[in-house]
PDB file of C-alpha atoms in Angstrom:
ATOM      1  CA  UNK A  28     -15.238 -97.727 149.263  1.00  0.00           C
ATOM      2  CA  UNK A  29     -18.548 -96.348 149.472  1.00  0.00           C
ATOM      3  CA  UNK A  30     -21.285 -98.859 151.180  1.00  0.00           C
ATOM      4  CA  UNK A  31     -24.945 -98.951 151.998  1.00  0.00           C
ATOM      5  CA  UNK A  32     -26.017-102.205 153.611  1.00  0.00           C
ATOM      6  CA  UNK A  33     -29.688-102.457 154.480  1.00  0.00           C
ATOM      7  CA  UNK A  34     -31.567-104.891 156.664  1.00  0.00           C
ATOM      8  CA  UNK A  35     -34.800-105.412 158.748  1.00  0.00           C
ATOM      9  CA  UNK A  36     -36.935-106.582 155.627  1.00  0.00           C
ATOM     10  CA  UNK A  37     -39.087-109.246 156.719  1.00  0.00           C
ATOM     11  CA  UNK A  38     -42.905-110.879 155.417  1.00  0.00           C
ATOM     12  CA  UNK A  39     -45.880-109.605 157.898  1.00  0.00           C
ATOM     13  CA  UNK A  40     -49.428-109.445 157.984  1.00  0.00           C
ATOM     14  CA  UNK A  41     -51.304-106.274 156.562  1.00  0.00           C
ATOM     15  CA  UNK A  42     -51.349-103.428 159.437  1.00  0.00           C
ATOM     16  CA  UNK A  43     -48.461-104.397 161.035  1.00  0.00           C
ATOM     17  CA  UNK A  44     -45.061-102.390 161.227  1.00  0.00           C
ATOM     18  CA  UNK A  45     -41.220-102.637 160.080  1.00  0.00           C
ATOM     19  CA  UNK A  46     -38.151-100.751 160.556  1.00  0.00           C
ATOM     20  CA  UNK A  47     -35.700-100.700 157.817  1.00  0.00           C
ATOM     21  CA  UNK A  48     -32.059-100.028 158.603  1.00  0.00           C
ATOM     22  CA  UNK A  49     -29.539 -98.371 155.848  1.00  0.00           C
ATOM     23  CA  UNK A  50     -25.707 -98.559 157.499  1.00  0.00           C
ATOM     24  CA  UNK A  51     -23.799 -96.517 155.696  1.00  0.00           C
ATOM     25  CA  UNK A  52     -19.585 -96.878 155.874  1.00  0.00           C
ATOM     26  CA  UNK A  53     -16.974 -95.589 153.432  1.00  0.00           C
ATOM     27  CA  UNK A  54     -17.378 -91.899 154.195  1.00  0.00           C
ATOM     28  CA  UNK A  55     -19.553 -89.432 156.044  1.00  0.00           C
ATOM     29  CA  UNK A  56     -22.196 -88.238 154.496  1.00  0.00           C
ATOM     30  CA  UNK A  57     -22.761 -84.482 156.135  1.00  0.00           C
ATOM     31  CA  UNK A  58     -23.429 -83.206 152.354  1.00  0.00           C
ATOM     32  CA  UNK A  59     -25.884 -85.931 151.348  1.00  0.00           C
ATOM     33  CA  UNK A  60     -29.426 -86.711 150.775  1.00  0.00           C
ATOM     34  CA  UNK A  61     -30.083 -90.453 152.070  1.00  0.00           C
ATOM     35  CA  UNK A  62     -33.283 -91.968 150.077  1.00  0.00           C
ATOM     36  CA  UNK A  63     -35.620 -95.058 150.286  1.00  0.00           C
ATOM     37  CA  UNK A  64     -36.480 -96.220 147.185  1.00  0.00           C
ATOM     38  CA  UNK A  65     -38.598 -99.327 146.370  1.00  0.00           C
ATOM     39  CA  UNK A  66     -39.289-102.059 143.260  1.00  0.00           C
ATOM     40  CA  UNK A  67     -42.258-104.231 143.327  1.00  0.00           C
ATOM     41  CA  UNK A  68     -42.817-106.683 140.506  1.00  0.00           C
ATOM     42  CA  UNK A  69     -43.145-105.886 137.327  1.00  0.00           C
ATOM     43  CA  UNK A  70     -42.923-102.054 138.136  1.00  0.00           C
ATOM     44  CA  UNK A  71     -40.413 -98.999 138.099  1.00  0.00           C
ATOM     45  CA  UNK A  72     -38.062 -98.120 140.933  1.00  0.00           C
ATOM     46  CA  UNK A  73     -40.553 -95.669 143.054  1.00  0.00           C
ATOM     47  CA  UNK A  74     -38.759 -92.655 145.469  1.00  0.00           C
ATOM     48  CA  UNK A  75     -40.118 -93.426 149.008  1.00  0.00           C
ATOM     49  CA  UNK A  76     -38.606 -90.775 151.147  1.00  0.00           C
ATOM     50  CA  UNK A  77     -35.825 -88.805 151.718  1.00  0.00           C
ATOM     51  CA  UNK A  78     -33.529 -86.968 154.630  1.00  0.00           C
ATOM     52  CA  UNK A  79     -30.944 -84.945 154.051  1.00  0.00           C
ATOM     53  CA  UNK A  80     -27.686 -85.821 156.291  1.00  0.00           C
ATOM     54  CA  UNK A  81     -27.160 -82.480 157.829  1.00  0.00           C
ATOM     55  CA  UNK A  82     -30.358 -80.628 158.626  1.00  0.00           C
ATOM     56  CA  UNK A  83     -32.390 -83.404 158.884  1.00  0.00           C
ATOM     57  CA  UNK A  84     -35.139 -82.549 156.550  1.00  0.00           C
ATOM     58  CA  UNK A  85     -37.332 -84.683 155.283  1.00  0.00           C
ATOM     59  CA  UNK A  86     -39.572 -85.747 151.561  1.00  0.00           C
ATOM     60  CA  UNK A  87     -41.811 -88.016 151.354  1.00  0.00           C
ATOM     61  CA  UNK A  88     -43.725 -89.676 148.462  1.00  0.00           C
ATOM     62  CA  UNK A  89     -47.640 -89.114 148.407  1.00  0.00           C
ATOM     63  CA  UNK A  90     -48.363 -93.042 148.667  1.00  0.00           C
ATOM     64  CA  UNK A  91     -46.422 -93.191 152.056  1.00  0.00           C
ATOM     65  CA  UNK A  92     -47.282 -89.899 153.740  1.00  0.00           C
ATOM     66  CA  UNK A  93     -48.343 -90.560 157.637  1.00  0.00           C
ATOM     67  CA  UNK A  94     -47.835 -94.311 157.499  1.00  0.00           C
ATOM     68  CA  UNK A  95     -43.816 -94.051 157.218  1.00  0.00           C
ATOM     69  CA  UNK A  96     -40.741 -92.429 158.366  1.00  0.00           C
ATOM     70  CA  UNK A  97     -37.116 -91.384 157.727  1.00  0.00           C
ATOM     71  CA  UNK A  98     -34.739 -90.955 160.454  1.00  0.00           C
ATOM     72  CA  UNK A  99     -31.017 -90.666 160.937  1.00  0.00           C
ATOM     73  CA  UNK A 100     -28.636 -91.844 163.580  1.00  0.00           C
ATOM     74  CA  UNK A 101     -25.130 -89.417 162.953  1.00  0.00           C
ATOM     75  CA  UNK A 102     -23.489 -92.230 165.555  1.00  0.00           C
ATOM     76  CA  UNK A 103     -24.315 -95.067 163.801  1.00  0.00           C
ATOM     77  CA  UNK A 104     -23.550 -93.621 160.408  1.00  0.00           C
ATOM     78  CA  UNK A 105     -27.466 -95.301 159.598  1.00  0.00           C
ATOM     79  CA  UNK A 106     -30.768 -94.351 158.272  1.00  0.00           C
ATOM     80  CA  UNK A 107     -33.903 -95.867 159.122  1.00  0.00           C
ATOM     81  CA  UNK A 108     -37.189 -96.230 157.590  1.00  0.00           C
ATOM     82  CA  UNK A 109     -40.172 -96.900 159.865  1.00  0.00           C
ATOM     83  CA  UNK A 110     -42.621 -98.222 158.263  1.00  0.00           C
ATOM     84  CA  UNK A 111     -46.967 -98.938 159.850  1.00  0.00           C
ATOM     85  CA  UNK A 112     -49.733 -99.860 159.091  1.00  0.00           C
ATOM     86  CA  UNK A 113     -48.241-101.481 156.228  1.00  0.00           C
ATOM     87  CA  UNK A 114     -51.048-102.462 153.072  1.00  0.00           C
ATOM     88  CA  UNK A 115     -50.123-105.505 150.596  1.00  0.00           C
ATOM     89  CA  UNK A 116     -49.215-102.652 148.087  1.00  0.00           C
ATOM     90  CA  UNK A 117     -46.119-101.984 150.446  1.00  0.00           C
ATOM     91  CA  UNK A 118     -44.960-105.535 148.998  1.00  0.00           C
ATOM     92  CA  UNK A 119     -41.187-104.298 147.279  1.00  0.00           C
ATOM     93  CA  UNK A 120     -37.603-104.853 147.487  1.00  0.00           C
ATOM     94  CA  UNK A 121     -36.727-101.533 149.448  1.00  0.00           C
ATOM     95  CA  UNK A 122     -33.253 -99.862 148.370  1.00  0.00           C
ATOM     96  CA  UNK A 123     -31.526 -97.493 150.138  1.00  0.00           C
ATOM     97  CA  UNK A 124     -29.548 -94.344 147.860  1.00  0.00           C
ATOM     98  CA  UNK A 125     -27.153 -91.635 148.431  1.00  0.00           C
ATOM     99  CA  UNK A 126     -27.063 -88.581 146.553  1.00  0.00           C
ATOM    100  CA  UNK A 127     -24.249 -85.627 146.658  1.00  0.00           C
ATOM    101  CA  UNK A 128     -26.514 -82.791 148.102  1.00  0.00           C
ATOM    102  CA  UNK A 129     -26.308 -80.775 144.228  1.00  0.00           C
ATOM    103  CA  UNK A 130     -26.822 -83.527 142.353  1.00  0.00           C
ATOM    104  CA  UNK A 131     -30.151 -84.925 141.327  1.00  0.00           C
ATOM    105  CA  UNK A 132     -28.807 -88.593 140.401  1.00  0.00           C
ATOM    106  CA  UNK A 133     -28.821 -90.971 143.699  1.00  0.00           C
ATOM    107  CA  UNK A 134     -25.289 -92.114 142.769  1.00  0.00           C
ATOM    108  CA  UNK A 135     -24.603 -94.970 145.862  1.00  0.00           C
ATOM    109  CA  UNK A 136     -26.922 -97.601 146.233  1.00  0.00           C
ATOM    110  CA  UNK A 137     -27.576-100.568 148.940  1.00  0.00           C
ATOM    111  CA  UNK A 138     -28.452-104.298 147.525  1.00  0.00           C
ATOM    112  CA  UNK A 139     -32.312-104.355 148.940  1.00  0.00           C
ATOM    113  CA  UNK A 140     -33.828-105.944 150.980  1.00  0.00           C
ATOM    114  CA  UNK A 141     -37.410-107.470 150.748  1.00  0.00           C
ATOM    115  CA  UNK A 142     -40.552-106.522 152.014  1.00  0.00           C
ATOM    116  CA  UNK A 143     -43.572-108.820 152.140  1.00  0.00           C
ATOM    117  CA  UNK A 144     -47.193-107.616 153.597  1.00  0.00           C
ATOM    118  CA  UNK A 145     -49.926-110.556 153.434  1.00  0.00           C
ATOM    119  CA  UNK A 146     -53.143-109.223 153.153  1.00  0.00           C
TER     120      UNK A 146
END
């Protein structure tokens, strides 16, 4: 069965930094796209970033750009999301998503984990 676990969501002051982990188990993922997603309050599910499993390339949503990052660790089957200089706005459950590489639909998802920023 098919598993994304995250951790490493925590509350912190505004300006400060997180690192989101996304362990993955089930399957290798060599011919997926791994994606951050994130849900605050009261709004819509909102793509963060996104890495694809086997070249390592990387997407990243406008609103994020230079403050976060995706990264991959093949060992540990796990992606990671690297998050400074973190703003109240940040404030979200984060989700972590798989998606077959030619498919458009994220079809695996992780249960969240939430992120806090006080400002």
């Amino acid at each position: 069965q098919v598993q994304l676990t995250e951790s490493g969501g925590g509350l912190v002051q505004a300006g400060a930094s997180l690192r989101l982990s996304c362990a993955a188990s089930g399957r290798t993922f060599n011919n997926w796209h791994m994606g951050w997603f994130r849900q605050a309050p009261g709004k819509e599910r909102e793509f963060i970033a996104r890495i694809t499993w086997s070249s390592g390339n990387t997407e990243y949503a406008d609103s994020v750009k230079g403050r976060f990052t995706i990264s991959k660790d093949t060992a540990k089957n796990t992606v990671y999301l690297q998050m400074n200089s973190l703003k109240p706005e940040d404030t979200a459950v984060y989700y972590c998503a798989a998606r077959y590489y030619i498919s458009q639909t994220y079809t695996v998802w992780g249960q969240g984990t939430q992120v806090t920023v006080s400002s």
